[in-house]
CSV table of C-alpha atoms in Angstrom, one decimal:
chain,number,residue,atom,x,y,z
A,7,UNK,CA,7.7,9.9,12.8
A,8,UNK,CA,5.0,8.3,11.0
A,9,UNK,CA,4.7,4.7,11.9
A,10,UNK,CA,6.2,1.7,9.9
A,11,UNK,CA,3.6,-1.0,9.3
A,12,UNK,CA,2.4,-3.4,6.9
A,13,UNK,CA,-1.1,-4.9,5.0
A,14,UNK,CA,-0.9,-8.1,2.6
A,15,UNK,CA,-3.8,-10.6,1.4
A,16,UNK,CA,-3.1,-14.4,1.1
A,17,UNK,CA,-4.7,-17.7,-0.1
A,18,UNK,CA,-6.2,-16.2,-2.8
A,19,UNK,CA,-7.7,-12.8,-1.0
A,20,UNK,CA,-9.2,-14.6,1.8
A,21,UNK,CA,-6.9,-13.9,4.8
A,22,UNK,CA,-5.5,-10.8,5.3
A,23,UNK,CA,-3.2,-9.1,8.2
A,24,UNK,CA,-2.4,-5.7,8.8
A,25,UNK,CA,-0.1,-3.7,11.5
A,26,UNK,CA,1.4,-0.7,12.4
A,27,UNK,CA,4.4,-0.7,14.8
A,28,UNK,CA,6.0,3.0,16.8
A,29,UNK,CA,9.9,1.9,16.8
A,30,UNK,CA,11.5,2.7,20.5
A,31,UNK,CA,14.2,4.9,19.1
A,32,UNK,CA,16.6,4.3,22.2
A,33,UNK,CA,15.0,0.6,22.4
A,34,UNK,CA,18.0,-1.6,20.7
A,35,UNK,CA,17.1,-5.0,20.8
A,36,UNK,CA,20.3,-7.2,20.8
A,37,UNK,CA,19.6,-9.8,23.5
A,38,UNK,CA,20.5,-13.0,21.6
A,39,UNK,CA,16.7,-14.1,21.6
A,40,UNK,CA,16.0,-11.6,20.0
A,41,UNK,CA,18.7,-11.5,17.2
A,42,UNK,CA,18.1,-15.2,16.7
A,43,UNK,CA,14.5,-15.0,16.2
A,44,UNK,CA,14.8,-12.4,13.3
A,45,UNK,CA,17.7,-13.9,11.6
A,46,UNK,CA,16.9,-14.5,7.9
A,47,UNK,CA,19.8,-16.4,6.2
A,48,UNK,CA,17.6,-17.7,2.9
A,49,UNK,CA,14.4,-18.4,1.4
A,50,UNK,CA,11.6,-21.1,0.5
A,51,UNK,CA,9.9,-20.8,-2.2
A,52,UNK,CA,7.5,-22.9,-4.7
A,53,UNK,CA,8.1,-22.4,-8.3
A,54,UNK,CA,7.2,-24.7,-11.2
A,55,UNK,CA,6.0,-27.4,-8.9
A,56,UNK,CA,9.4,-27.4,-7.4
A,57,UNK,CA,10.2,-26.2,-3.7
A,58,UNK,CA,13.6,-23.8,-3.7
A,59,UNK,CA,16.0,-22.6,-1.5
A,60,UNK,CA,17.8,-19.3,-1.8
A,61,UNK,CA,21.0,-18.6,0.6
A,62,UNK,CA,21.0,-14.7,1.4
A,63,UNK,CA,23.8,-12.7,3.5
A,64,UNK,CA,23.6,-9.6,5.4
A,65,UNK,CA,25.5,-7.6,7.8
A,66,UNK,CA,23.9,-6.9,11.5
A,67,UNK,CA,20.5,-5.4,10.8
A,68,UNK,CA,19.0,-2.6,13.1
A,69,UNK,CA,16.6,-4.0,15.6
A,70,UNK,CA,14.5,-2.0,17.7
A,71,UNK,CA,11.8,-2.7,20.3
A,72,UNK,CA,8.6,-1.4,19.5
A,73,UNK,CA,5.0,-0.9,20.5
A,74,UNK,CA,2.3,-2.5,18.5
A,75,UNK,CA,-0.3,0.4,17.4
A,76,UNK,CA,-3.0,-1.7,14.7
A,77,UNK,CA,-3.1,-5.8,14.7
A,78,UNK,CA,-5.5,-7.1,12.7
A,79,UNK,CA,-4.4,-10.3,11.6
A,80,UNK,CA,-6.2,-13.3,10.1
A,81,UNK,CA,-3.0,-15.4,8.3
A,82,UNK,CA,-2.1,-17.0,11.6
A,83,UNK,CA,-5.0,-18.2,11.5
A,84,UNK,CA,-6.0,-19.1,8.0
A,85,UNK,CA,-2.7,-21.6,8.2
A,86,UNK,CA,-4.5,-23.3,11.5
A,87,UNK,CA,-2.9,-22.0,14.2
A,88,UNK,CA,-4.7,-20.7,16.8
A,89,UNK,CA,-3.3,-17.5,18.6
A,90,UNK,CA,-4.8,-15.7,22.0
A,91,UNK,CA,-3.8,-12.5,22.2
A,92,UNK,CA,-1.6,-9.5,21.1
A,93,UNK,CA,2.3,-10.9,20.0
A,94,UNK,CA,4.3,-10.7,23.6
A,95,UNK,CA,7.3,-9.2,21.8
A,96,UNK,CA,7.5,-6.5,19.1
A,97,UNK,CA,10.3,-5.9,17.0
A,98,UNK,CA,11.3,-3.3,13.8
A,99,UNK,CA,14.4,-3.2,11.8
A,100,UNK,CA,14.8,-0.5,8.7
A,101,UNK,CA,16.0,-2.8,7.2
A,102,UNK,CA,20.0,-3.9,5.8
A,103,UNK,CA,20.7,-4.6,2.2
A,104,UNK,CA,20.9,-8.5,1.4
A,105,UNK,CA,22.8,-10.5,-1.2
A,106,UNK,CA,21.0,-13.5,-2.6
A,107,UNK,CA,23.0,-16.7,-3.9
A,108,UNK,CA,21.6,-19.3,-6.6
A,109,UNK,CA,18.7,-20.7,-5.9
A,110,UNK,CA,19.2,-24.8,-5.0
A,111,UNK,CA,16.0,-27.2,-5.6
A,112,UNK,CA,15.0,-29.0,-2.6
A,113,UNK,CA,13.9,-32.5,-3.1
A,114,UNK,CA,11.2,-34.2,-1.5
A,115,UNK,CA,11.3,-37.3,0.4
């Protein structure tokens, strides 16, 4: 099975992170920290000047343990955070198809 993973750029092509996970095949992860951490029920984003949020609902998604083969990450980092060492816990879902509302503008205090 070839490995699921993932590159992006950010900021403008500065900072950059890239991984590669091996999904446990028998390694369901449904322990409610787990479940909770990964749970995605909308979205920010800026447009126009204008911060949005947009509701999204899903069924149960597959969620797997998994062990981390490439971390090379430099995003954490590039928002100020500072970060010692490889994530303690490693997750991978396949993913679930998601429905996404209208989006709502947020206003600003």
């Amino acid at each position: 099975m070839e490995e699921p993973g993932y590159s992006t750029r950010r900021f403008r092509g500065g900072a950059r992170s890239d991984f590669a996970v091996s999904p446990e095949p028998d390694g369901e992860a449904t322990d409610p920290l787990s479940v909770h951490l990964t749970a995605r029920f909308g979205l920010h984003t800026h447009f126009r000047g204008r911060t949005l949020y947009v509701p999204n609902t899903h069924g149960p998604w597959p969620l797997y343990r998994a062990d981390l083969i490439l971390h090379d990450d430099e995003l954490v980092g590039a928002a100020g955070i500072t970060v010692v060492g490889p994530p303690e816990s490693v997750l991978f879902s396949p993913g679930v198809r998601t429905h996404f509302g209208r989006p709502r503008v947020l206003e600003h205090p």
